[in-house]
Every structure is written in C-alpha cells, then in structure tokens.
Amino acid sequence: MVFEIISASVTLLTLSSFVFSLPYKTSLSLPLYSSGRWILDSHGEPITYVGINWPGSADVMIPEGLQYQSIEYIVDKFIDMGLNVVRLTFAIEMIDDIYETGNDVTLQDAFVKALGPESGIITLNGVIQNNPQFSANTTRLQVFDAIAEELAKKNIFLHLDNHISRGQWCCGSDGNGWFNDIYFNVNNWIRGLSYMADHGKNNWPTFSSIGLRNEPRYPANPRIAYPYTWSTWAANMTSAAKAVHKANQDILIFFSGKHYGVSLTSVIFGGAIDSTTGVTFNVTEYDYYHKMVFELHTYSKVFTCSWFWSYLYRRGFGALNVSDTSVFNRLPVVLTEWGHKQSDSSTKYRGLYHTCLHSFAAEWKFGWMLWTISGSYYIRSGTQDMEDTWGILDKEWADYRGNESSAAFKQMAADTFASDADSGVHFSQMQINAFSDYKAPRLSN
C-alpha cells in the first residue's frame, strides 16, 4: 500500500519586519547540483562539503552559544578549522509560531518561555552584550539571518537542517521521530520547509542545501503515526522535496535514512523498497533529481577499519562506488553527523572510529559534518546552561576543548580537501565481493 500525502496548499507569509537586506555577494559558485556520486558547483567542478553542526532547534529555537560569543567570533572558528559548510538546525515550531500569530517570536519572549523570567533575561542580556546588533525585540528568524550574513561574508555554505518539529533536544522517543507522530504534523512540516526554503532564497546568499528531516525513526506513538515502512518514507519525503523545490529551485535537497538516519540500504541497493507492497523508488523519476543528495549518520562502535568500511558501504556509502552495478539509486552521500567526546583526555580522536573515518573521507572524498560546535546549550533536556563534552569548543565557546583533538579534526578536514578527485570512486572486484559477502547487523525494513 502506498500512502499518498495530501497537503493543504502552502501560502508563504511575507513579513518584511524580519527580513534582512543582505548586501554581501559570495565568491562561491552557486547553485550546486548533483551528478552521479558528486556534488558539482555551477561551473561543473566537484564540491566536497566539510563542516560542522551548529544546533538551533532546541527549546529557545535560536542557534546556541550567543550568550558567550558573537556570531562573528563563532564563524571565524569555522574558518580557523578549515571548513566550508555549516549545518544549521531549526525546528518547525518556529515557523508554526509565525503562522499562528502573523509575527515571529522576539528573543525576549523566546528566552523567557524556555528558561523562565530570571534566567531568560540574564541569558538574553548575554546575547545582546556579545551581539549588540540585537535587542530584546529582535526575532528568532532575524538571528538566523544574521548568521547567514556572516557565513556569506566568510564564503561558507549554509546547509539548513530540519532537525525536529517541536523545539527541544533531539533525538529519542520524543514524538518527533516519524510522520504523523505526536508532534510531527506532516502538513506543518511541509509548510515549514517551504517557508524556510523561500526565506533563504531571498535572504541568504550562501544557502546551498536543506535537509528534509533529521534522523527519521520509530514513532513514539505508532497507533497514530503512519506505518514505519520505506513506502511511507518515500511518499512523505518526496512530497516535501517537491514543495521545497517549488519554493526554491536552487538548493540541494538531502534525504536522510531510517533508523536514526543510519541506513539507506533498501533505497540505494534495491528498486523495490518495500517487499510487502512492491513499491519502487527511482530517483531519476523526479524532476528535481539533479538536486537530490543522500545523507547518513554514524555513531557506530568500530571493531576494525575493514569492518567499519563494509558497514558503511552497505548502509549507503556504496553509492559512491561507480564500479558497483548493484547500486540502483546513485546520488552523492554526505555524512551529516558523526562525533565523539572532544577533550584530549578522552583520547577519542585517536580511536578507530575517528581515524577510520579520517582515512575513508580522504580516500572516498565524501562530505561530512561533525557533531558538534556546541560547547554548551541554553537548555538541554531541562538542564540550563548544560555543557556538552562532544562540543569541539569549551563551555564558554571561547577556545577548543582539546588541543590535540581539534588538531586531528583540522587535519581530517585538510586531508579530505586534499584528496584527488576523478570521475568517481572505484574499488577492486575483490573489494566489491567482500562488501557483498559482508553480513551487517540486521535492521528491520
């Protein structure tokens, strides 16, 4: 059974009160396109995304860290790390609020609602002190605009990611995981994506791509959610992609896999994505095919690099192998989340997980984005000013959490860019046979 998504027509609000006029032009060759396993710029040259995540989708629904540092300071850190893209996350609730009231929410209202009147005002004052272009009446979307402005000044791609529907920490059995789950209103989701695609087109010079949904996963309430199948995934993701492409024909559209975004096996290696219905998924059938990109996450325990390589290959990175004829849907694949503790004392930067990914990215030349920049959060899972040891910056966002760890990250970025690009990534027949024989831990369809 195929679930047809019938959405109410989307009317995009135009609220000039919170639209910045950006005078900055970028030297980046936009728009981007996808061609086989490559992302190409407007001149047909291969582009590899190498970047980091900047969360902006939690309770306050503005990007984190601004109570400690200025936008300019944080963006300069991206330059220091040698990155060319930032994955900026947002919550659909931010757009729902605009449609419900006709106005975006001010920073004062956002912080007070999320942190309470006392802590909210203290944190807000820190944001304004570090970012004097803002005031209590600045809106949430204006903060996104200011970040986009600074990214454009520094020639950094902006990849927007719809991380969640209800603004909160992600991810788990939180009601945001699957289509029509407790907080995952499908019509509002498509409306929000369309709104942001249109807003970015008109205001963000380096807006290059958008992720439709972060980490689709089993619903918290399966009685009300749509069935957890690839058929449901395909129907909803393509409905959203069609709306996004209608709103903004320039940006790439990222499709995340199931099971917390770790698997696209059925989509990449098989035309029939649902064995019970026979439903097929063929990327070439969509008129925005040249804008489609696959995204995956991995936080896997690693036994050996060869094991990890095979695991990632079967999950979807096999699409990079132009010699593998078993690949049915071939698109670029970007690792939009991976990460670990960032202190030197954790030694994670020397572990197999990091070092294997380093070598894979350099050899395969696939794009990736570290989780995360955030040394702390305004509020996370009820804890205010919560430190995150996975953040590459310290709690005050002032410096790197680890000298050796950050150096390893910078080297990985440099080595990814330094890799030689040709018409594709090729593996020997022996390697292909090894991948085919490899039995990864089973994930349900």
mmCIF file of C-alpha atoms in Angstrom, residues 340-350 389 400-408:
data_model
loop_
_atom_site.group_PDB
_atom_site.id
_atom_site.type_symbol
_atom_site.label_atom_id
_atom_site.label_comp_id
_atom_site.label_asym_id
_atom_site.label_seq_id
_atom_site.Cartn_x
_atom_site.Cartn_y
_atom_site.Cartn_z
ATOM 1 C CA HIS A 340 32.671 11.882 19.907
ATOM 2 C CA LYS A 341 33.985 13.475 23.093
ATOM 3 C CA GLN A 342 36.416 16.243 22.234
ATOM 4 C CA SER A 343 38.711 16.514 25.250
ATOM 5 C CA ASP A 344 42.299 15.378 24.779
ATOM 6 C CA SER A 345 41.995 13.197 27.865
ATOM 7 C CA SER A 346 39.193 11.186 26.258
ATOM 8 C CA THR A 347 41.659 10.101 23.502
ATOM 9 C CA LYS A 348 38.662 9.590 21.190
ATOM 10 C CA TYR A 349 40.445 11.440 18.411
ATOM 11 C CA ARG A 350 42.987 8.614 18.356
ATOM 12 C CA THR A 389 31.691 17.353 26.116
ATOM 13 C CA TYR A 400 38.886 24.444 21.612
ATOM 14 C CA ARG A 401 38.023 21.804 24.181
ATOM 15 C CA GLY A 402 41.143 19.863 23.294
ATOM 16 C CA ASN A 403 44.308 20.959 21.536
ATOM 17 C CA GLU A 404 45.233 17.566 20.130
ATOM 18 C CA SER A 405 41.624 16.620 19.422
ATOM 19 C CA SER A 406 40.933 19.818 17.474
ATOM 20 C CA ALA A 407 44.232 19.429 15.608
ATOM 21 C CA ALA A 408 43.167 15.948 14.495
#
